[in-house]
Amino acid sequence: MSDLDHPAFHRIPPWVKAKLSPVAIEKIQKVYDFVETECIPAEPIMKAQIEEIGKRWTTQPLMHELREKAKIAGLFNLFLPKHFKESPGLTNLEYACCCELMGRVYWAQQTMNCHAPETGNIELLAKYCTPEQKTKWLQPLLDGTASSAYSMTEPDRASSDATQIGCRITREGNEYVINGRKLYGNCMWNSENKFFILMGCSDPTNPNKWARHSTVIVPTNTPGITQVRNMTIMGYDYAPEGHGEYLYENVRIPVENIILGEGRAFEIAQGRLGPGRIHHCMRLIGQCERAYELALIRCIDPRKTPRGKLIGEFDSTIERIAQMRLEIDQARLVVLNAADTMDIHGNKAGRYAIAQSKILIPNMATRVIDECMQLYGGQGLTQHTPLPEMWTYARFVRIADGPDSAHRHQVGRDELKTAEKYAERNREYQKRYKALAETKGLKYETFWGTTPKI
């Protein structure tokens, strides 16, 4: 039997299988086995440990156990593209196959050190930091001995337009002083969160609005940082990592904590978000597969026989099952295309493919998981299944790393720039039609308001 007959490869298209290296095939198999045998059966245990009194903001012992197992199995930091020296050697396309499998359990990614915001932060530090900064800040993240957070969103700014970010970074001698309020950085109530990567405004009067902001590293134990609260996401607190609201009041950091230099924040942010934007989408495919499997189980459950028929015997259900299957498979192709485009042409050239994934996949996921919840009736809205948490994550991803509306705007704007090219082509069609009509002795017919002028 071929290695590619392993269940891990059943949904992977042939053109992707043909591009997988022997190392990738081994890793994908291992990820599948790890998620199926170590993670999915342990979901109730992970929940039980976080519910223990006084342990809400402490990483579960089981998580530490599984992270150690994953590290021994060679499954740590799989996301880093192979052009980084710290990479395990996978392409974005190969990692996409791993990431889908991780998505079957929300926290499985964390067992392999492949979770947000760590993936983006590690890639940022690997790409832009000095050797000294890498030793101090990157290596603990790669080793899994520390965690980090990304601090960009602000409550009083339209953060989808990041040029408006107003948290101030002011240089005073050999220090930067930070003042402002931020949302969504992981909770510093969890002591494993050691630092923030913060984007703020360091040169507000610069005529180039893209050069006004800088990115700095802020240790979580720096005086002046206050976590105001943990923010729930549609009622879920996402402990023990959470999403904090922070107040920075005269927070002082050494100048060597700046990344790449003053005014380089947008360059850094785009480099960070390229692959990271589709990591969420990759995982959502796996999450949808899991939800879909639960729906299939419901369809054949002999305890549920409305009007004497299994739920799966109703014509409407059969059509819904088919539609969900088609939408998941369609979405997978979109994500794999984005990953392959980045591998071949780079993150910048892959902008459209990345935006396509960011727009289409979360919307597909919310629809599919909603249908799965519907098949479970009232129980589908409760903790009896993981479906409500799955749906919430999918809905969250429509906002995370930039709202899908902003990506649609970018795609639409780029497409409109191509309109004149097609208008010129249409004029050439019309000229050719006119010439043919004269040659054939036929009337040249035009329609006012739609026929192009030639």
Tab-separated table of C-alpha atoms in Angstrom:
chain	number	residue	atom	x	y	z
A	1	MET	CA	0.000	0.000	0.000
A	2	SER	CA	1.283	3.465	-0.925
A	3	ASP	CA	1.922	6.042	1.800
A	4	LEU	CA	-0.606	8.236	-0.015
A	5	ASP	CA	-3.335	5.656	0.725
A	6	HIS	CA	-3.176	6.738	4.370
A	7	PRO	CA	-6.443	8.389	5.559
A	8	ALA	CA	-4.576	11.683	5.965
A	9	PHE	CA	-4.513	12.042	2.157
A	10	HIS	CA	-8.075	11.075	1.281
A	11	ARG	CA	-9.229	14.643	0.631
A	12	ILE	CA	-6.006	15.973	-0.893
A	13	PRO	CA	-6.320	16.591	-4.676
A	14	PRO	CA	-4.013	14.643	-7.017
A	15	TRP	CA	-2.129	17.754	-8.171
A	16	VAL	CA	-1.178	18.468	-4.547
A	17	LYS	CA	-0.149	14.875	-3.825
A	18	ALA	CA	2.211	15.077	-6.779
A	19	LYS	CA	4.017	18.013	-5.150
A	20	LEU	CA	4.488	16.496	-1.694
A	21	SER	CA	8.048	15.700	-0.635
A	22	PRO	CA	8.856	12.519	1.320
A	23	VAL	CA	9.365	14.686	4.432
A	24	ALA	CA	5.931	16.261	3.961
A	25	ILE	CA	4.231	12.887	3.487
A	26	GLU	CA	5.724	11.687	6.749
A	27	LYS	CA	4.727	14.855	8.630
A	28	ILE	CA	1.152	14.827	7.297
A	29	GLN	CA	0.702	11.213	8.401
A	30	LYS	CA	2.092	11.990	11.841
A	31	VAL	CA	-0.142	15.046	12.271
A	32	TYR	CA	-3.193	12.996	11.318
A	33	ASP	CA	-2.351	10.224	13.770
A	34	PHE	CA	-1.546	12.715	16.546
A	35	VAL	CA	-4.821	14.613	16.166
A	36	GLU	CA	-6.933	11.465	15.887
A	37	THR	CA	-5.360	9.566	18.796
A	38	GLU	CA	-4.087	12.271	21.157
A	39	CYS	CA	-6.284	15.334	20.632
A	40	ILE	CA	-9.858	14.447	19.703
A	41	PRO	CA	-10.268	11.859	22.511
A	42	ALA	CA	-8.815	14.379	24.995
A	43	GLU	CA	-11.241	17.237	24.301
A	44	PRO	CA	-13.333	16.613	27.466
A	45	ILE	CA	-10.156	16.349	29.573
A	46	MET	CA	-8.849	19.679	28.315
A	47	LYS	CA	-12.172	21.342	29.175
A	48	ALA	CA	-12.270	19.743	32.613
A	49	GLN	CA	-8.778	20.933	33.516
A	50	ILE	CA	-9.529	24.551	32.607
A	51	GLU	CA	-12.658	24.459	34.780
A	52	GLU	CA	-10.696	23.672	37.951
A	53	ILE	CA	-10.935	26.463	40.529
A	54	GLY	CA	-8.062	28.911	40.232
A	55	LYS	CA	-6.787	27.387	36.969
A	56	ARG	CA	-8.763	29.427	34.420
A	57	TRP	CA	-5.728	31.394	33.213
A	58	THR	CA	-3.156	28.637	33.609
A	59	THR	CA	-2.243	26.447	30.662
A	60	GLN	CA	-3.637	22.973	31.233
A	61	PRO	CA	-1.216	20.213	32.326
A	62	LEU	CA	-2.508	18.095	29.444
A	63	MET	CA	-1.502	20.806	26.978
A	64	HIS	CA	2.061	20.721	28.298
A	65	GLU	CA	2.081	16.922	28.030
A	66	LEU	CA	0.848	16.976	24.444
A	67	ARG	CA	3.262	19.729	23.428
A	68	GLU	CA	6.145	17.625	24.716
A	69	LYS	CA	4.874	14.586	22.804
A	70	ALA	CA	4.511	16.656	19.624
A	71	LYS	CA	8.022	18.045	20.004
A	72	ILE	CA	9.488	14.550	20.422
A	73	ALA	CA	7.539	13.431	17.331
A	74	GLY	CA	9.061	16.251	15.268
A	75	LEU	CA	5.765	18.107	14.877
A	76	PHE	CA	6.792	21.490	16.326
A	77	ASN	CA	6.849	24.681	14.212
A	78	LEU	CA	5.704	23.014	11.004
A	79	PHE	CA	4.387	26.311	9.623
A	80	LEU	CA	7.725	28.077	9.032
A	81	PRO	CA	8.342	28.119	5.245
A	82	LYS	CA	11.459	26.303	4.079
A	83	HIS	CA	13.357	29.477	3.137
A	84	PHE	CA	13.833	30.153	6.875
A	85	LYS	CA	16.796	28.386	8.430
A	86	GLU	CA	14.590	27.562	11.436
A	87	SER	CA	12.087	25.771	9.171
A	88	PRO	CA	11.388	22.009	9.387
A	89	GLY	CA	11.379	22.026	5.589
A	90	LEU	CA	7.734	22.227	4.466
A	91	THR	CA	6.359	24.453	1.723
A	92	ASN	CA	3.215	26.512	2.346
A	93	LEU	CA	1.307	23.955	0.282
A	94	GLU	CA	2.604	21.048	2.333
A	95	TYR	CA	1.869	22.855	5.570
A	96	ALA	CA	-1.681	23.541	4.365
A	97	CYS	CA	-2.296	19.788	4.356
A	98	CYS	CA	-1.018	19.540	7.946
A	99	CYS	CA	-2.972	22.579	9.042
A	100	GLU	CA	-6.290	21.212	7.812
A	101	LEU	CA	-5.798	18.180	10.034
A	102	MET	CA	-4.936	20.369	13.029
A	103	GLY	CA	-8.181	22.278	12.499
A	104	ARG	CA	-10.226	19.247	13.499
A	105	VAL	CA	-9.653	20.293	17.125
A	106	TYR	CA	-9.442	24.003	17.942
A	107	TRP	CA	-6.419	23.643	20.233
A	108	ALA	CA	-4.551	20.893	18.325
A	109	GLN	CA	-2.548	23.598	16.566
A	110	GLN	CA	-1.206	24.708	19.952
A	111	THR	CA	0.100	21.252	20.795
A	112	MET	CA	2.398	21.607	17.759
A	113	ASN	CA	3.321	25.258	18.340
A	114	CYS	CA	1.433	26.152	15.176
A	115	HIS	CA	-1.210	28.431	16.709
A	116	ALA	CA	-2.024	32.095	16.320
A	117	PRO	CA	-0.585	34.506	17.209
A	118	GLU	CA	2.591	32.439	17.609
A	119	THR	CA	2.808	31.511	13.929
A	120	GLY	CA	2.710	35.118	12.767
A	121	ASN	CA	4.972	36.357	15.538
A	122	ILE	CA	7.585	33.661	14.986
A	123	GLU	CA	7.635	34.302	11.251
A	124	LEU	CA	7.896	38.060	11.875
A	125	LEU	CA	10.798	37.636	14.288
A	126	ALA	CA	12.551	35.158	11.983
A	127	LYS	CA	12.182	37.476	9.004
A	128	TYR	CA	12.923	40.912	10.449
A	129	CYS	CA	14.862	40.653	13.713
A	130	THR	CA	18.564	41.011	14.390
A	131	PRO	CA	20.542	37.952	15.527
A	132	GLU	CA	20.520	39.322	19.098
A	133	GLN	CA	16.751	39.804	19.040
A	134	LYS	CA	16.262	36.310	17.647
A	135	THR	CA	18.277	34.782	20.477
A	136	LYS	CA	16.335	36.685	23.128
A	137	TRP	CA	12.789	36.635	21.748
A	138	LEU	CA	12.476	34.142	18.894
A	139	GLN	CA	14.263	31.112	20.300
A	140	PRO	CA	12.001	30.706	23.380
A	141	LEU	CA	8.972	30.723	21.067
A	142	LEU	CA	10.526	28.120	18.785
A	143	ASP	CA	11.400	26.008	21.824
A	144	GLY	CA	7.878	26.355	23.191
A	145	THR	CA	9.105	27.675	26.542
A	146	ALA	CA	7.310	31.024	26.177
A	147	SER	CA	4.353	32.509	24.342
A	148	SER	CA	3.693	35.952	22.906
A	149	ALA	CA	0.907	38.261	21.735
A	150	TYR	CA	0.324	40.702	18.886
A	151	SER	CA	-0.963	44.145	19.849
A	152	MET	CA	-2.387	46.213	17.003
A	153	THR	CA	-6.178	46.752	17.216
A	154	GLU	CA	-7.454	49.826	19.095
A	155	PRO	CA	-10.963	50.504	20.454
A	156	ASP	CA	-11.207	54.131	19.299
A	157	ARG	CA	-9.770	53.722	15.802
A	158	ALA	CA	-10.959	52.139	12.561
A	159	SER	CA	-8.276	49.490	12.763
A	160	SER	CA	-9.167	48.069	9.348
A	161	ASP	CA	-7.370	51.237	8.180
A	162	ALA	CA	-4.170	50.670	10.117
A	163	THR	CA	-2.792	54.096	9.173
A	164	GLN	CA	-5.173	55.447	11.836
A	165	ILE	CA	-3.573	53.512	14.702
A	166	GLY	CA	-2.852	56.117	17.376
A	167	CYS	CA	-1.033	54.395	20.257
A	168	ARG	CA	2.024	56.630	20.652
A	169	ILE	CA	5.620	55.451	20.641
A	170	THR	CA	7.897	58.361	21.625
A	171	ARG	CA	11.675	58.184	21.845
A	172	GLU	CA	13.280	59.606	24.959
A	173	GLY	CA	17.035	59.047	25.020
A	174	ASN	CA	17.737	55.316	24.940
A	175	GLU	CA	14.110	54.385	25.561
A	176	TYR	CA	10.775	54.369	23.791
A	177	VAL	CA	7.745	55.476	25.823
A	178	ILE	CA	4.387	53.928	24.900
A	179	ASN	CA	0.944	55.392	25.668
A	180	GLY	CA	-2.379	54.097	24.386
A	181	ARG	CA	-5.089	51.466	24.587
A	182	LYS	CA	-5.111	48.141	22.729
A	183	LEU	CA	-7.507	45.232	22.170
A	184	TYR	CA	-7.083	41.526	21.439
A	185	GLY	CA	-3.552	40.796	22.626
A	186	ASN	CA	-3.504	37.460	24.469
A	187	CYS	CA	-4.086	37.706	28.220
A	188	MET	CA	-1.089	38.510	30.356
A	189	TRP	CA	-3.027	36.862	33.189
A	190	ASN	CA	-1.487	33.711	31.730
A	191	SER	CA	2.100	33.899	33.002
A	192	GLU	CA	3.435	32.076	29.935
A	193	ASN	CA	2.710	35.170	27.807
A	194	LYS	CA	6.125	36.880	27.949
A	195	PHE	CA	5.902	39.765	25.467
A	196	PHE	CA	3.773	41.758	23.047
A	197	ILE	CA	4.725	42.716	19.523
A	198	LEU	CA	3.119	46.149	19.406
A	199	MET	CA	2.389	48.440	16.471
A	200	GLY	CA	2.124	52.137	17.304
A	201	CYS	CA	2.552	55.636	15.876
A	202	SER	CA	6.097	56.954	16.243
A	203	ASP	CA	6.067	59.827	13.716
A	204	PRO	CA	2.529	61.278	13.473
A	205	THR	CA	3.531	64.292	11.326
A	206	ASN	CA	5.363	62.327	8.645
A	207	PRO	CA	3.807	63.305	5.276
A	208	ASN	CA	4.046	59.655	4.222
A	209	LYS	CA	1.269	58.004	6.243
A	210	TRP	CA	2.819	54.573	5.581
A	211	ALA	CA	6.011	55.606	7.419
A	212	ARG	CA	4.418	56.941	10.619
A	213	HIS	CA	4.296	53.665	12.514
A	214	SER	CA	6.810	51.351	14.146
A	215	THR	CA	6.799	47.860	15.627
A	216	VAL	CA	8.362	47.163	19.029
A	217	ILE	CA	8.739	44.296	21.494
A	218	VAL	CA	7.163	44.976	24.902
A	219	PRO	CA	7.785	42.491	27.752
A	220	THR	CA	4.518	41.786	29.598
A	221	ASN	CA	6.134	42.522	32.975
A	222	THR	CA	7.022	46.096	31.963
A	223	PRO	CA	5.644	48.662	34.450
A	224	GLY	CA	2.731	50.686	33.122
A	225	ILE	CA	0.815	47.895	31.336
A	226	THR	CA	-2.645	47.223	32.770
A	227	GLN	CA	-4.952	44.487	31.551
A	228	VAL	CA	-8.345	46.125	31.935
A	229	ARG	CA	-10.356	42.981	31.209
A	230	ASN	CA	-10.524	39.808	29.165
A	231	MET	CA	-12.891	40.211	26.246
A	232	THR	CA	-15.269	37.394	25.425
A	233	ILE	CA	-15.867	36.390	21.815
A	234	MET	CA	-19.610	35.839	21.448
A	235	GLY	CA	-19.728	34.655	25.060
A	236	TYR	CA	-16.595	32.456	25.027
A	237	ASP	CA	-13.615	33.662	27.068
A	238	TYR	CA	-11.075	31.486	25.195
A	239	ALA	CA	-9.192	30.785	28.419
A	240	PRO	CA	-6.393	30.245	29.211
A	241	GLU	CA	-5.099	32.473	26.369
A	242	GLY	CA	-8.000	34.908	26.045
A	243	HIS	CA	-8.135	38.308	24.361
A	244	GLY	CA	-7.241	41.238	26.595
A	245	GLU	CA	-7.994	44.931	26.630
A	246	TYR	CA	-4.822	46.797	27.618
A	247	LEU	CA	-3.913	50.246	28.828
A	248	TYR	CA	-0.328	51.411	28.202
A	249	GLU	CA	0.643	54.317	30.463
A	250	ASN	CA	4.219	55.598	30.124
A	251	VAL	CA	5.494	52.105	29.339
A	252	ARG	CA	9.251	52.303	28.816
A	253	ILE	CA	11.272	49.855	26.723
A	254	PRO	CA	14.902	49.988	25.521
A	255	VAL	CA	15.502	51.262	21.976
A	256	GLU	CA	16.960	47.886	20.985
A	257	ASN	CA	13.416	46.483	21.226
A	258	ILE	CA	12.399	48.137	17.962
A	259	ILE	CA	12.022	45.761	15.009
A	260	LEU	CA	13.696	46.676	11.705
A	261	GLY	CA	13.717	50.410	12.491
A	262	GLU	CA	11.353	53.354	12.939
A	263	GLY	CA	8.621	53.757	10.368
A	264	ARG	CA	8.787	50.139	9.124
A	265	ALA	CA	5.583	48.798	10.745
A	266	PHE	CA	3.577	48.401	7.540
A	267	GLU	CA	6.350	46.531	5.812
A	268	ILE	CA	6.484	44.202	8.813
A	269	ALA	CA	2.706	43.818	9.126
A	270	GLN	CA	2.280	42.754	5.518
A	271	GLY	CA	5.143	40.286	5.791
A	272	ARG	CA	3.545	38.855	8.918
A	273	LEU	CA	-0.010	38.605	7.642
A	274	GLY	CA	0.579	36.982	4.254
A	275	PRO	CA	0.813	33.335	5.315
A	276	GLY	CA	-0.942	33.955	8.642
A	277	ARG	CA	-4.093	35.100	6.906
A	278	ILE	CA	-4.552	31.712	5.303
A	279	HIS	CA	-3.453	29.618	8.305
A	280	HIS	CA	-6.880	30.356	9.828
A	281	CYS	CA	-8.507	29.344	6.541
A	282	MET	CA	-6.528	26.113	6.351
A	283	ARG	CA	-7.688	25.136	9.819
A	284	LEU	CA	-11.295	26.064	9.039
A	285	ILE	CA	-11.349	23.424	6.292
A	286	GLY	CA	-10.467	20.764	8.855
A	287	GLN	CA	-13.012	22.159	11.281
A	288	CYS	CA	-15.697	21.945	8.595
A	289	GLU	CA	-14.746	18.342	7.856
A	290	ARG	CA	-15.230	17.491	11.529
A	291	ALA	CA	-18.583	19.294	11.646
A	292	TYR	CA	-19.625	17.524	8.453
A	293	GLU	CA	-18.756	14.139	9.959
A	294	LEU	CA	-20.946	14.954	12.965
A	295	ALA	CA	-23.762	15.832	10.578
A	296	LEU	CA	-23.402	12.497	8.782
A	297	ILE	CA	-23.538	10.677	12.124
A	298	ARG	CA	-26.721	12.527	12.985
A	299	CYS	CA	-28.246	11.536	9.654
A	300	ILE	CA	-27.989	7.813	10.445
A	301	ASP	CA	-28.750	7.974	14.194
A	302	PRO	CA	-31.548	5.389	14.757
A	303	ARG	CA	-32.721	7.310	17.846
A	304	LYS	CA	-33.772	10.222	15.634
A	305	THR	CA	-36.554	9.099	13.292
A	306	PRO	CA	-39.055	11.922	12.677
A	307	ARG	CA	-42.164	10.540	10.963
A	308	GLY	CA	-40.525	7.113	11.069
A	309	LYS	CA	-37.562	8.029	8.856
A	310	LEU	CA	-33.891	8.612	9.561
A	311	ILE	CA	-32.948	12.265	9.200
A	312	GLY	CA	-30.675	11.297	6.323
A	313	GLU	CA	-33.579	9.719	4.424
A	314	PHE	CA	-35.336	13.022	3.805
A	315	ASP	CA	-34.722	14.450	0.339
A	316	SER	CA	-34.000	17.897	1.752
A	317	THR	CA	-31.295	16.458	4.004
A	318	ILE	CA	-29.689	14.547	1.143
A	319	GLU	CA	-29.428	17.751	-0.868
A	320	ARG	CA	-28.015	19.680	2.109
A	321	ILE	CA	-25.392	16.987	2.678
A	322	ALA	CA	-24.398	17.165	-0.973
A	323	GLN	CA	-24.174	20.957	-0.945
A	324	MET	CA	-21.975	20.963	2.161
A	325	ARG	CA	-19.647	18.391	0.596
A	326	LEU	CA	-19.312	20.470	-2.559
A	327	GLU	CA	-18.671	23.707	-0.683
A	328	ILE	CA	-15.957	22.212	1.545
A	329	ASP	CA	-14.151	20.654	-1.415
A	330	GLN	CA	-14.416	23.884	-3.383
A	331	ALA	CA	-13.002	25.888	-0.472
A	332	ARG	CA	-10.095	23.487	-0.042
A	333	LEU	CA	-9.025	24.131	-3.641
A	334	VAL	CA	-9.064	27.878	-2.997
A	335	VAL	CA	-6.812	27.555	0.054
A	336	LEU	CA	-4.414	25.121	-1.577
A	337	ASN	CA	-4.148	27.413	-4.594
A	338	ALA	CA	-3.254	30.340	-2.310
A	339	ALA	CA	-0.566	28.301	-0.550
A	340	ASP	CA	0.886	27.091	-3.854
A	341	THR	CA	0.849	30.614	-5.288
A	342	MET	CA	2.868	31.888	-2.327
A	343	ASP	CA	5.369	29.086	-2.773
A	344	ILE	CA	5.851	29.775	-6.471
A	345	HIS	CA	5.469	33.552	-6.745
A	346	GLY	CA	5.904	34.863	-3.190
A	347	ASN	CA	3.511	36.416	-0.673
A	348	LYS	CA	3.183	39.736	-2.477
A	349	ALA	CA	2.317	38.170	-5.826
A	350	GLY	CA	-0.136	35.911	-4.020
A	351	ARG	CA	-2.144	38.827	-2.655
A	352	TYR	CA	-5.270	38.036	-4.674
A	353	ALA	CA	-5.195	34.329	-3.814
A	354	ILE	CA	-4.725	35.168	-0.126
A	355	ALA	CA	-7.621	37.652	-0.193
A	356	GLN	CA	-9.757	35.104	-2.030
A	357	SER	CA	-9.195	32.596	0.777
A	358	LYS	CA	-9.799	35.156	3.499
A	359	ILE	CA	-13.134	36.156	1.940
A	360	LEU	CA	-14.527	32.800	0.847
A	361	ILE	CA	-13.453	30.290	3.497
A	362	PRO	CA	-14.852	31.823	6.724
A	363	ASN	CA	-18.165	32.550	4.979
A	364	MET	CA	-18.331	28.988	3.712
A	365	ALA	CA	-17.471	27.651	7.161
A	366	THR	CA	-20.200	29.610	8.935
A	367	ARG	CA	-22.770	28.350	6.412
A	368	VAL	CA	-21.680	24.727	6.625
A	369	ILE	CA	-21.430	24.620	10.409
A	370	ASP	CA	-24.790	26.390	10.685
A	371	GLU	CA	-26.354	23.616	8.576
A	372	CYS	CA	-24.717	20.999	10.785
A	373	MET	CA	-26.137	22.676	13.898
A	374	GLN	CA	-29.555	22.714	12.234
A	375	LEU	CA	-29.416	18.949	11.709
A	376	TYR	CA	-28.846	18.539	15.445
A	377	GLY	CA	-31.862	20.657	16.317
A	378	GLY	CA	-31.875	22.174	19.782
A	379	GLN	CA	-28.864	20.136	20.879
A	380	GLY	CA	-26.841	21.691	18.076
A	381	LEU	CA	-26.870	25.001	19.944
A	382	THR	CA	-25.539	23.555	23.208
A	383	GLN	CA	-22.360	22.110	24.677
A	384	HIS	CA	-23.591	18.642	23.656
A	385	THR	CA	-21.490	19.043	20.492
A	386	PRO	CA	-18.481	21.234	19.593
A	387	LEU	CA	-20.518	22.853	16.796
A	388	PRO	CA	-21.338	26.200	18.500
A	389	GLU	CA	-17.670	26.792	19.328
A	390	MET	CA	-16.721	25.849	15.782
A	391	TRP	CA	-19.228	28.328	14.363
A	392	THR	CA	-17.967	31.087	16.670
A	393	TYR	CA	-14.385	30.564	15.541
A	394	ALA	CA	-15.439	30.664	11.879
A	395	ARG	CA	-17.369	33.886	12.485
A	396	PHE	CA	-14.377	35.361	14.328
A	397	VAL	CA	-12.095	34.662	11.368
A	398	ARG	CA	-14.240	36.933	9.176
A	399	ILE	CA	-12.793	39.757	11.298
A	400	ALA	CA	-9.374	38.409	12.341
A	401	ASP	CA	-6.345	39.656	10.355
A	402	GLY	CA	-8.531	42.177	8.537
A	403	PRO	CA	-12.306	42.089	7.887
A	404	ASP	CA	-13.453	40.271	4.774
A	405	SER	CA	-15.138	43.470	3.577
A	406	ALA	CA	-11.720	45.153	3.381
A	407	HIS	CA	-10.386	42.241	1.344
A	408	ARG	CA	-13.415	42.367	-0.966
A	409	HIS	CA	-12.800	46.078	-1.460
A	410	GLN	CA	-9.190	45.414	-2.394
A	411	VAL	CA	-10.140	42.654	-4.828
A	412	GLY	CA	-12.865	44.782	-6.407
A	413	ARG	CA	-10.612	47.815	-6.735
A	414	ASP	CA	-7.875	45.754	-8.400
A	415	GLU	CA	-10.390	44.181	-10.762
A	416	LEU	CA	-11.795	47.563	-11.812
A	417	LYS	CA	-8.289	48.614	-12.829
A	418	THR	CA	-8.496	45.947	-15.547
A	419	ALA	CA	-11.770	47.287	-17.012
A	420	GLU	CA	-10.186	49.517	-19.685
A	421	LYS	CA	-8.277	46.527	-21.054
A	422	TYR	CA	-11.553	44.706	-21.628
A	423	ALA	CA	-13.200	47.809	-23.052
A	424	GLU	CA	-10.443	48.063	-25.641
A	425	ARG	CA	-10.848	44.376	-26.460
A	426	ASN	CA	-14.584	44.920	-26.954
A	427	ARG	CA	-13.899	47.807	-29.322
A	428	GLU	CA	-11.683	45.506	-31.372
A	429	TYR	CA	-14.483	42.915	-31.471
A	430	GLN	CA	-16.820	45.621	-32.744
A	431	LYS	CA	-14.413	46.781	-35.452
A	432	ARG	CA	-14.012	43.216	-36.626
A	433	TYR	CA	-17.787	42.699	-36.613
A	434	LYS	CA	-18.314	45.878	-38.691
A	435	ALA	CA	-15.716	44.753	-41.231
A	436	LEU	CA	-17.269	41.274	-41.447
A	437	ALA	CA	-20.768	42.731	-41.878
A	438	GLU	CA	-19.580	44.899	-44.795
A	439	THR	CA	-17.773	41.927	-46.352
A	440	LYS	CA	-20.866	39.729	-46.114
A	441	GLY	CA	-23.222	42.448	-47.285
A	442	LEU	CA	-25.109	42.521	-43.985
A	443	LYS	CA	-26.405	45.445	-41.976
A	444	TYR	CA	-24.041	46.645	-39.232
A	445	GLU	CA	-26.333	46.789	-36.196
A	446	THR	CA	-25.630	48.761	-33.028
A	447	PHE	CA	-27.463	49.283	-29.736
A	448	TRP	CA	-27.433	52.716	-28.175
A	449	GLY	CA	-25.851	52.736	-24.732
A	450	THR	CA	-24.192	49.305	-24.911
A	451	THR	CA	-22.364	49.055	-28.267
A	452	PRO	CA	-18.847	50.478	-27.847
A	453	LYS	CA	-17.920	53.486	-29.951
A	454	ILE	CA	-15.289	52.718	-32.579
